[in-house]
CSV table of C-alpha atoms in Angstrom, one decimal:
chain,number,residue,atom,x,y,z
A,19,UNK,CA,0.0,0.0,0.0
A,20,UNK,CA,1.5,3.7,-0.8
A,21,UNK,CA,0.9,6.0,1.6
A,22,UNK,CA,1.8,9.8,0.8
A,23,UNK,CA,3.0,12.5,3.4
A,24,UNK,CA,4.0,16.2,2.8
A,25,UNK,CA,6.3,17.4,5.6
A,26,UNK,CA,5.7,21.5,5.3
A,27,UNK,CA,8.0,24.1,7.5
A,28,UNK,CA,6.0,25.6,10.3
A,29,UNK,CA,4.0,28.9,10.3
A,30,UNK,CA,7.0,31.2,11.5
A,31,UNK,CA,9.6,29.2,10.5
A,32,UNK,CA,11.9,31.8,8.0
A,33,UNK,CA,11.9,29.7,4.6
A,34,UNK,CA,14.6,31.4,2.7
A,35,UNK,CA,13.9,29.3,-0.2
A,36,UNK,CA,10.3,30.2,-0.7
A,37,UNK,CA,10.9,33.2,-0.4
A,38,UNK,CA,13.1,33.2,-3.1
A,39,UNK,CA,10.9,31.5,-5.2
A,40,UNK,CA,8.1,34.0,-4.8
A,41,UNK,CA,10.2,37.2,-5.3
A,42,UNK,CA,11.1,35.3,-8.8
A,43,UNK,CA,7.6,34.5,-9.5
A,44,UNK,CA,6.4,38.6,-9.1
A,45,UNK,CA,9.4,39.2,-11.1
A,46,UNK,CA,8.2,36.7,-13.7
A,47,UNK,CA,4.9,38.9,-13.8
A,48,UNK,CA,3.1,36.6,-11.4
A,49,UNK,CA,2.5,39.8,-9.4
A,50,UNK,CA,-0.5,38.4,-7.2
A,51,UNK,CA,1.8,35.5,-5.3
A,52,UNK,CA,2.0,36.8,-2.1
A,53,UNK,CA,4.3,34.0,-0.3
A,54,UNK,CA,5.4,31.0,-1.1
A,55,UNK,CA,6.5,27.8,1.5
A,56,UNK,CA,8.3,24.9,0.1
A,57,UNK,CA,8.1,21.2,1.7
A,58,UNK,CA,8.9,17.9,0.3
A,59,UNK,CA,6.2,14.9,-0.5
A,60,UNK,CA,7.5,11.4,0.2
A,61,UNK,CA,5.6,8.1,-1.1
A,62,UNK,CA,6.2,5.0,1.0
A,63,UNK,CA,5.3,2.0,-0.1
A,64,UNK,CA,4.6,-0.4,2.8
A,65,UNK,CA,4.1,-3.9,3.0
A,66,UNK,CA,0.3,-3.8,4.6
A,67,UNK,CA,-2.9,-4.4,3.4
A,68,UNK,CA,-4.7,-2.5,6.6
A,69,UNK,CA,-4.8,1.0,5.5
A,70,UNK,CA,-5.0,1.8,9.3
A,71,UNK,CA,-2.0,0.0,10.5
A,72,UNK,CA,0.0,1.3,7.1
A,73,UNK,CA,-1.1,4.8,8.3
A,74,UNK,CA,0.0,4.4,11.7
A,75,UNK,CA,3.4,2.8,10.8
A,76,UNK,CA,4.3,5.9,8.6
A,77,UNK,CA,2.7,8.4,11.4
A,78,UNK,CA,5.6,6.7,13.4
A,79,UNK,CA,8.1,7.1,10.8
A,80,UNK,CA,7.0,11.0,10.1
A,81,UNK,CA,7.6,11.6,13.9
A,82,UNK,CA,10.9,9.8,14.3
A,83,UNK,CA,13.1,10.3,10.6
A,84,UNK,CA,10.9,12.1,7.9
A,85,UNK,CA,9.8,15.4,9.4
A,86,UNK,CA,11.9,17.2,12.5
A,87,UNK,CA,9.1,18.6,14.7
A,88,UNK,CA,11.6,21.2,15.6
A,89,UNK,CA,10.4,23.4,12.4
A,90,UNK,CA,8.2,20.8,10.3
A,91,UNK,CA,4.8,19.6,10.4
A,92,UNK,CA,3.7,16.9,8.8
A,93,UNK,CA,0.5,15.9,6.9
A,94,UNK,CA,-0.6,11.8,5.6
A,95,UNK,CA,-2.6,12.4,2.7
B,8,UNK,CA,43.1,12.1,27.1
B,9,UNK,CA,41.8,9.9,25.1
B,10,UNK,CA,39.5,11.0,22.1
B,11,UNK,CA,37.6,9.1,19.3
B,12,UNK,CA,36.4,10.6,15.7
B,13,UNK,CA,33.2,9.0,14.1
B,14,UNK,CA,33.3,8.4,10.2
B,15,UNK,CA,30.1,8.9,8.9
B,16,UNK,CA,30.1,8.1,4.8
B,17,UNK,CA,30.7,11.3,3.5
B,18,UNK,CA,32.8,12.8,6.4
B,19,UNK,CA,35.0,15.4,4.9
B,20,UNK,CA,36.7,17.3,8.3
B,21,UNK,CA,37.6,13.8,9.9
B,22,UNK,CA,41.0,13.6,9.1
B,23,UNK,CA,42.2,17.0,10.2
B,24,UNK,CA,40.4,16.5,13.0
B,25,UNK,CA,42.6,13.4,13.7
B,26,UNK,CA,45.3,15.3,13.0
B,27,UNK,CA,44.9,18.6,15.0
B,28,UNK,CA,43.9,16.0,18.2
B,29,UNK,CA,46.9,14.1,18.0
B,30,UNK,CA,49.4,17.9,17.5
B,31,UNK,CA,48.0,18.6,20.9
B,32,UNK,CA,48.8,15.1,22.6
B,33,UNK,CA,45.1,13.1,22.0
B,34,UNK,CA,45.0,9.1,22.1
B,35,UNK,CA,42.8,9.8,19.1
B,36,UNK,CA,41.0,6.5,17.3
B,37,UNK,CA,39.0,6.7,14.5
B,38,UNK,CA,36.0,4.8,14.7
B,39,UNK,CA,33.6,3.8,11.8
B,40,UNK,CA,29.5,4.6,11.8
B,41,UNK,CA,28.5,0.9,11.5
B,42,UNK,CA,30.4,0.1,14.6
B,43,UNK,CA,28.0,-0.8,17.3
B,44,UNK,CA,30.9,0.4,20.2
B,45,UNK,CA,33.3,3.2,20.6
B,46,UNK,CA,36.7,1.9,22.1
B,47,UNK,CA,37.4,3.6,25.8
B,48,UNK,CA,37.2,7.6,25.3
B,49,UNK,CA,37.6,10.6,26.6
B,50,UNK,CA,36.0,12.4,23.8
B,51,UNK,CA,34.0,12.0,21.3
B,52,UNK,CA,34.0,14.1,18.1
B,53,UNK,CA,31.5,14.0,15.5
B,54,UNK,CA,33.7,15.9,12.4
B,55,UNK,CA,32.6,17.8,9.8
B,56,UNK,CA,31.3,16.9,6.4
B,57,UNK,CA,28.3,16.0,4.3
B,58,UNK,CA,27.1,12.6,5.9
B,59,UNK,CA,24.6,11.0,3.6
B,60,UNK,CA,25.1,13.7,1.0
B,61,UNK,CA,22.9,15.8,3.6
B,62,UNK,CA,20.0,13.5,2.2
B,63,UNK,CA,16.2,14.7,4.0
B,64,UNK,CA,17.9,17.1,6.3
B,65,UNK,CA,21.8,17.6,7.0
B,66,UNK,CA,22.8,15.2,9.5
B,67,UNK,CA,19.7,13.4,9.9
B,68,UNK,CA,20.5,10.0,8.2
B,69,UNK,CA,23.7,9.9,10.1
B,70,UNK,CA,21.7,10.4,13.2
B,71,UNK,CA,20.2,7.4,13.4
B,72,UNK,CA,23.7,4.9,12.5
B,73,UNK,CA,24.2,1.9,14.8
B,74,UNK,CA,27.1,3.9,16.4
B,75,UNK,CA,25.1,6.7,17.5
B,76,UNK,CA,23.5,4.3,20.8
B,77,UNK,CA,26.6,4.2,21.8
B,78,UNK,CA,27.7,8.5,21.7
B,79,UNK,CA,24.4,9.0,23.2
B,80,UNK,CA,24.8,6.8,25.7
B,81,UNK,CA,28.3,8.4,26.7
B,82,UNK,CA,26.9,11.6,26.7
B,83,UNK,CA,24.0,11.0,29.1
B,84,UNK,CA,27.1,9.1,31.4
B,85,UNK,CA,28.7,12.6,31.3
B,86,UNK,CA,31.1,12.3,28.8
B,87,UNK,CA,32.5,15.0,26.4
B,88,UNK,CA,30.6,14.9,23.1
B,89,UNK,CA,32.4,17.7,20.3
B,90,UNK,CA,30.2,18.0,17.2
B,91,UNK,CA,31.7,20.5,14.8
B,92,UNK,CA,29.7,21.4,11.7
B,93,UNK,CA,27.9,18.8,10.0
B,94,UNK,CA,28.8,16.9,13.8
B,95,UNK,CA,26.6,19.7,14.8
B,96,UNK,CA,23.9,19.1,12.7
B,97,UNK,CA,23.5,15.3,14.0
B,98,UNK,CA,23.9,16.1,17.6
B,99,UNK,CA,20.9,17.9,16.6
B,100,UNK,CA,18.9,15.6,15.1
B,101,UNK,CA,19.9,13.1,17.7
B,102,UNK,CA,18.6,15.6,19.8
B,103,UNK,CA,21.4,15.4,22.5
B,104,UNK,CA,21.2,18.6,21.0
B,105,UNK,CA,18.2,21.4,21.0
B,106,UNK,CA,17.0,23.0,18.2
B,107,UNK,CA,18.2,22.9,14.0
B,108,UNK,CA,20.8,23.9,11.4
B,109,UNK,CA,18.5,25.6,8.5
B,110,UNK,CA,19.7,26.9,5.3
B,111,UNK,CA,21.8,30.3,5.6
B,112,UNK,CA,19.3,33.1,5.1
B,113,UNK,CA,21.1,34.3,1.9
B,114,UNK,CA,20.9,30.7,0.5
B,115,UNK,CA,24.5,30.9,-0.1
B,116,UNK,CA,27.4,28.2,1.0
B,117,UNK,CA,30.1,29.9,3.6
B,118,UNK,CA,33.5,29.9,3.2
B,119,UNK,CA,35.4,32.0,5.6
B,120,UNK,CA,37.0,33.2,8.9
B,121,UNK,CA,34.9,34.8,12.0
B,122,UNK,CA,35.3,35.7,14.8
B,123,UNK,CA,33.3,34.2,17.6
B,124,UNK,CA,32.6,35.4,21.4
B,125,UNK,CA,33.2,32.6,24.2
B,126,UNK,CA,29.9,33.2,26.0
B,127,UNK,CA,30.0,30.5,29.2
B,128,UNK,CA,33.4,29.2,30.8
B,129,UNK,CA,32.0,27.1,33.6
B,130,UNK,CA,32.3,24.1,31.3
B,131,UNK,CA,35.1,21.8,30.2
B,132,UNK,CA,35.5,23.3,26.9
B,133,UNK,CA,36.3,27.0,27.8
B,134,UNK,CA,37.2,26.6,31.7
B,135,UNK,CA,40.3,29.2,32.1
B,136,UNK,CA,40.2,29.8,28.3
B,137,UNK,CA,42.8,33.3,28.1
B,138,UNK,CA,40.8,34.3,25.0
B,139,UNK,CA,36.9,35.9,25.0
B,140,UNK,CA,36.6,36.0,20.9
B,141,UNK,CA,38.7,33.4,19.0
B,142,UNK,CA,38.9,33.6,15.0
B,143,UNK,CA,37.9,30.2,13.4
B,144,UNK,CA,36.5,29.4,10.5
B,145,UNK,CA,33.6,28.1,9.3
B,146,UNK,CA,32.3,26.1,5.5
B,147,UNK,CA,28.8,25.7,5.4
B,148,UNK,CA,25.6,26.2,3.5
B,149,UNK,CA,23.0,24.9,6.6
B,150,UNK,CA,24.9,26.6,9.9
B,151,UNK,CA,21.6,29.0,10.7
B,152,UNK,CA,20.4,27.8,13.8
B,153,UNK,CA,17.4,28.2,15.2
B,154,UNK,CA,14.9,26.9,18.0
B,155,UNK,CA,11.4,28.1,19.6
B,156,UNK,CA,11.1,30.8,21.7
B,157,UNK,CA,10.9,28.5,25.0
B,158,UNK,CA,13.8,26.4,23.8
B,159,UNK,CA,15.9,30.2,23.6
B,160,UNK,CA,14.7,31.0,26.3
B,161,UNK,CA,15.6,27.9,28.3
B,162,UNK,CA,19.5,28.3,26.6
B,163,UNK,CA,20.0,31.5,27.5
B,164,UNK,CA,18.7,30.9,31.3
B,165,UNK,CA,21.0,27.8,31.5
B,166,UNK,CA,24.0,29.6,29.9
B,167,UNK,CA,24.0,27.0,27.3
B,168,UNK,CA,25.1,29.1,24.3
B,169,UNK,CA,28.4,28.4,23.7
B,170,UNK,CA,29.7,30.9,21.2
B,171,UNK,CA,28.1,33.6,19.0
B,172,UNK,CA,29.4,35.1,15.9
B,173,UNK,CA,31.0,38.8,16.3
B,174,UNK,CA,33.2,41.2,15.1
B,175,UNK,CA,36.5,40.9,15.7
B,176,UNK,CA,36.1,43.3,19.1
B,177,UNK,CA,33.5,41.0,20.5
B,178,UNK,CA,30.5,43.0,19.3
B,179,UNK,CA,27.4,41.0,18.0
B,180,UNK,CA,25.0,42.3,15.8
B,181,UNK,CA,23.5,41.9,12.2
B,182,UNK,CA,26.4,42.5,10.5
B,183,UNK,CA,28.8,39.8,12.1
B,184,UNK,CA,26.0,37.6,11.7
B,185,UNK,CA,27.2,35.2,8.8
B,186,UNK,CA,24.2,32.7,8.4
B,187,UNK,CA,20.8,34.1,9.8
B,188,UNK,CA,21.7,32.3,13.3
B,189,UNK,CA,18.9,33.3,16.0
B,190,UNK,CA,21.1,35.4,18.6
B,191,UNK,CA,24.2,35.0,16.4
B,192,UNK,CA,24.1,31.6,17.9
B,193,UNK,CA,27.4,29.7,16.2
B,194,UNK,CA,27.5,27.0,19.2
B,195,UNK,CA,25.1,25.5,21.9
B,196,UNK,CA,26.1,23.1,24.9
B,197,UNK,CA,23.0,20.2,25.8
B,198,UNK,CA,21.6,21.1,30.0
B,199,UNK,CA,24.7,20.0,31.5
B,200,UNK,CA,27.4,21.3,28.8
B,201,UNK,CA,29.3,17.7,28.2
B,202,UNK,CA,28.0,18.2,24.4
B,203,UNK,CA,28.8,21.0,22.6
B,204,UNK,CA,28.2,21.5,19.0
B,205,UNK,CA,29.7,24.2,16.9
B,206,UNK,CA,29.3,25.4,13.6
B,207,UNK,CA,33.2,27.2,13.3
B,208,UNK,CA,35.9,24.5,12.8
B,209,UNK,CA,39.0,25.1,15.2
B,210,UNK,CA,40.6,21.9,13.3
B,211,UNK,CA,41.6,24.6,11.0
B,212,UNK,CA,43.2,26.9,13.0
B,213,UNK,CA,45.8,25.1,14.3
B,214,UNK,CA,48.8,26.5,12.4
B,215,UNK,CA,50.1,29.6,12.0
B,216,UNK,CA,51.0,29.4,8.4
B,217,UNK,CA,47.9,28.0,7.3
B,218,UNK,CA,45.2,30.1,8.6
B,219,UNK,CA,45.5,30.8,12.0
B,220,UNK,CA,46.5,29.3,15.9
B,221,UNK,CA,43.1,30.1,18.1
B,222,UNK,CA,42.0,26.3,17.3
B,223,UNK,CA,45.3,25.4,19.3
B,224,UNK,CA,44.0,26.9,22.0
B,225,UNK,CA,40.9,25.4,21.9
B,226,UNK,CA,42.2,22.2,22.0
B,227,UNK,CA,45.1,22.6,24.2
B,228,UNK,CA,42.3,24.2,26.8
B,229,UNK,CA,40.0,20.8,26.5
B,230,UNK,CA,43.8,18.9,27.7
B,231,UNK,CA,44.4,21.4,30.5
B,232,UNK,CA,40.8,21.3,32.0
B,233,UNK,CA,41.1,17.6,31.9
B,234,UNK,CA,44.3,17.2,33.9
């Protein structure tokens, strides 16, 4: 079973790189972005047919490798 | 005084290290990541470097090796943990160490000398240092630390910042602030300040015709506070 996650820095957090990408966006013309946040998407494929127990196993794996809790949140979609 | 650098594939700093320990008079070993013990130490340094190619977050992979059980289990005994840059980063992410390393705030890599304040010598690191701001240097695209407000506050009421980045008078403010760092923060000690984790190398300041001797004192200090 895939299970997807998007690990996204936390409101506040300073995310030079989105920045970055918006103030190249207005300059591309794309004047109405008004901020942009950058995160990363993982899929993980686990062995599991329980879409529960597959969810629970990667809410594990979000808490203790993929996302630092320090400045990331993370979301299972 | 015996001291042991970790090898994490993609260490870079690990051999200077060795050899800036052993100028001063270290035992030092080098030990490999996959080992699950670390032979009989004094010291434990994490070097600098890339681990992992900095794959997910910089230090993070290397965080959780089989070795690492066995620094953190030295460093809740009491012993001396030294992470210098990308070492840094995994005490972080072991989280021996609070808060993160984030990107520099001009997205650019570092290369160069500054010139950090000694903020706390009641510690084994600094005890009797004669120097308050020591020129080191520092190579590093992730060395902008930053925690929560709590955590802050919690480091600054414990005295565990270790050193800041400043002019070369001691002065800290915006403009000797290299990387974004929250409080110029350049290094941070864990509650009872046997880890310390630095984002300046002084493994390359250890010669006077390369670049500079204030990383001798540094390590000769660490010798002296242990005798």
């Amino acid at each position: 079973m895939k299970i997807k996650v998007i690990v996204t820095l936390k409101n506040g957090v300073l995310d030079p790189q989105g920045k970055a990408i918006q103030q190249t966006l207005n300059g591309m013309n794309f004047g109405n972005v008004e901020d942009v946040r950058q995160g990363k998407y993982f899929e993980i494929e686990v062995k599991e047919k329980d879409e529960k127990k597959a969810k629970s196993l990667v809410d594990d794996m979000c808490k203790k490798l993929l996302a630092n809790l320090v400045i990331e949140d993370y979301k299972i979609v | 005084m015996r001291s042991s650098v970790i090898i994490f594939p993609g260490s870079n700093c690990d051999r200077d290290m060795d050899v800036a320990l052993k100028k001063f008079g270290f035992k030092n070993q080098m030990v490999w990541h996959n080992d699950q013990s670390i032979p009989k130490s004094d010291l434990i340094v994490l070097p600098g470097g890339f681990s992992y190619g900095d794959y997910l977050r910089c230090g993070s992979i290397a965080s959780k090796s089989k070795i690492i059980k066995s620094v953190i289990d030295f460093a809740n005994s009491g012993g001396l943990v030294l992470g210098i840059c990308n070492g840094f980063q995994i005490l972080t992410e072991t989280g021996l160490l609070n808060g993160i390393l984030q990107q520099n705030k001009f997205l650019n890599f570092i290369c160069s000398n500054v010139y950090v304040k000694v903020k706390d010598k009641q510690n084994k690191y600094f005890k009797d240092l004669k120097k308050d701001v020591l020129e080191l240097h520092i190579a590093h695209n992730e060395g902008n630390y930053f925690c929560s407000e709590d955590e802050l506050k919690l480091l600054e009421d414990n005295n565990q910042i270790a050193v800041t980045y400043c002019g070369k008078d001691g002065t800290e403010n915006e403009t000797s602030n290299p990387n974004g760092a929250i409080k110029n923060i350049a290094g941070i000690f864990n509650k009872n300040k046997n880890v310390l984790g630095m984002m300046p190398h002084p493994e390359r300041m250890i010669d006077k015709y390369l670049s500079g001797e204030d990383g001798s004192l540094f390590f000769k200090n660490i010798l002296d506070n242990f005798k």
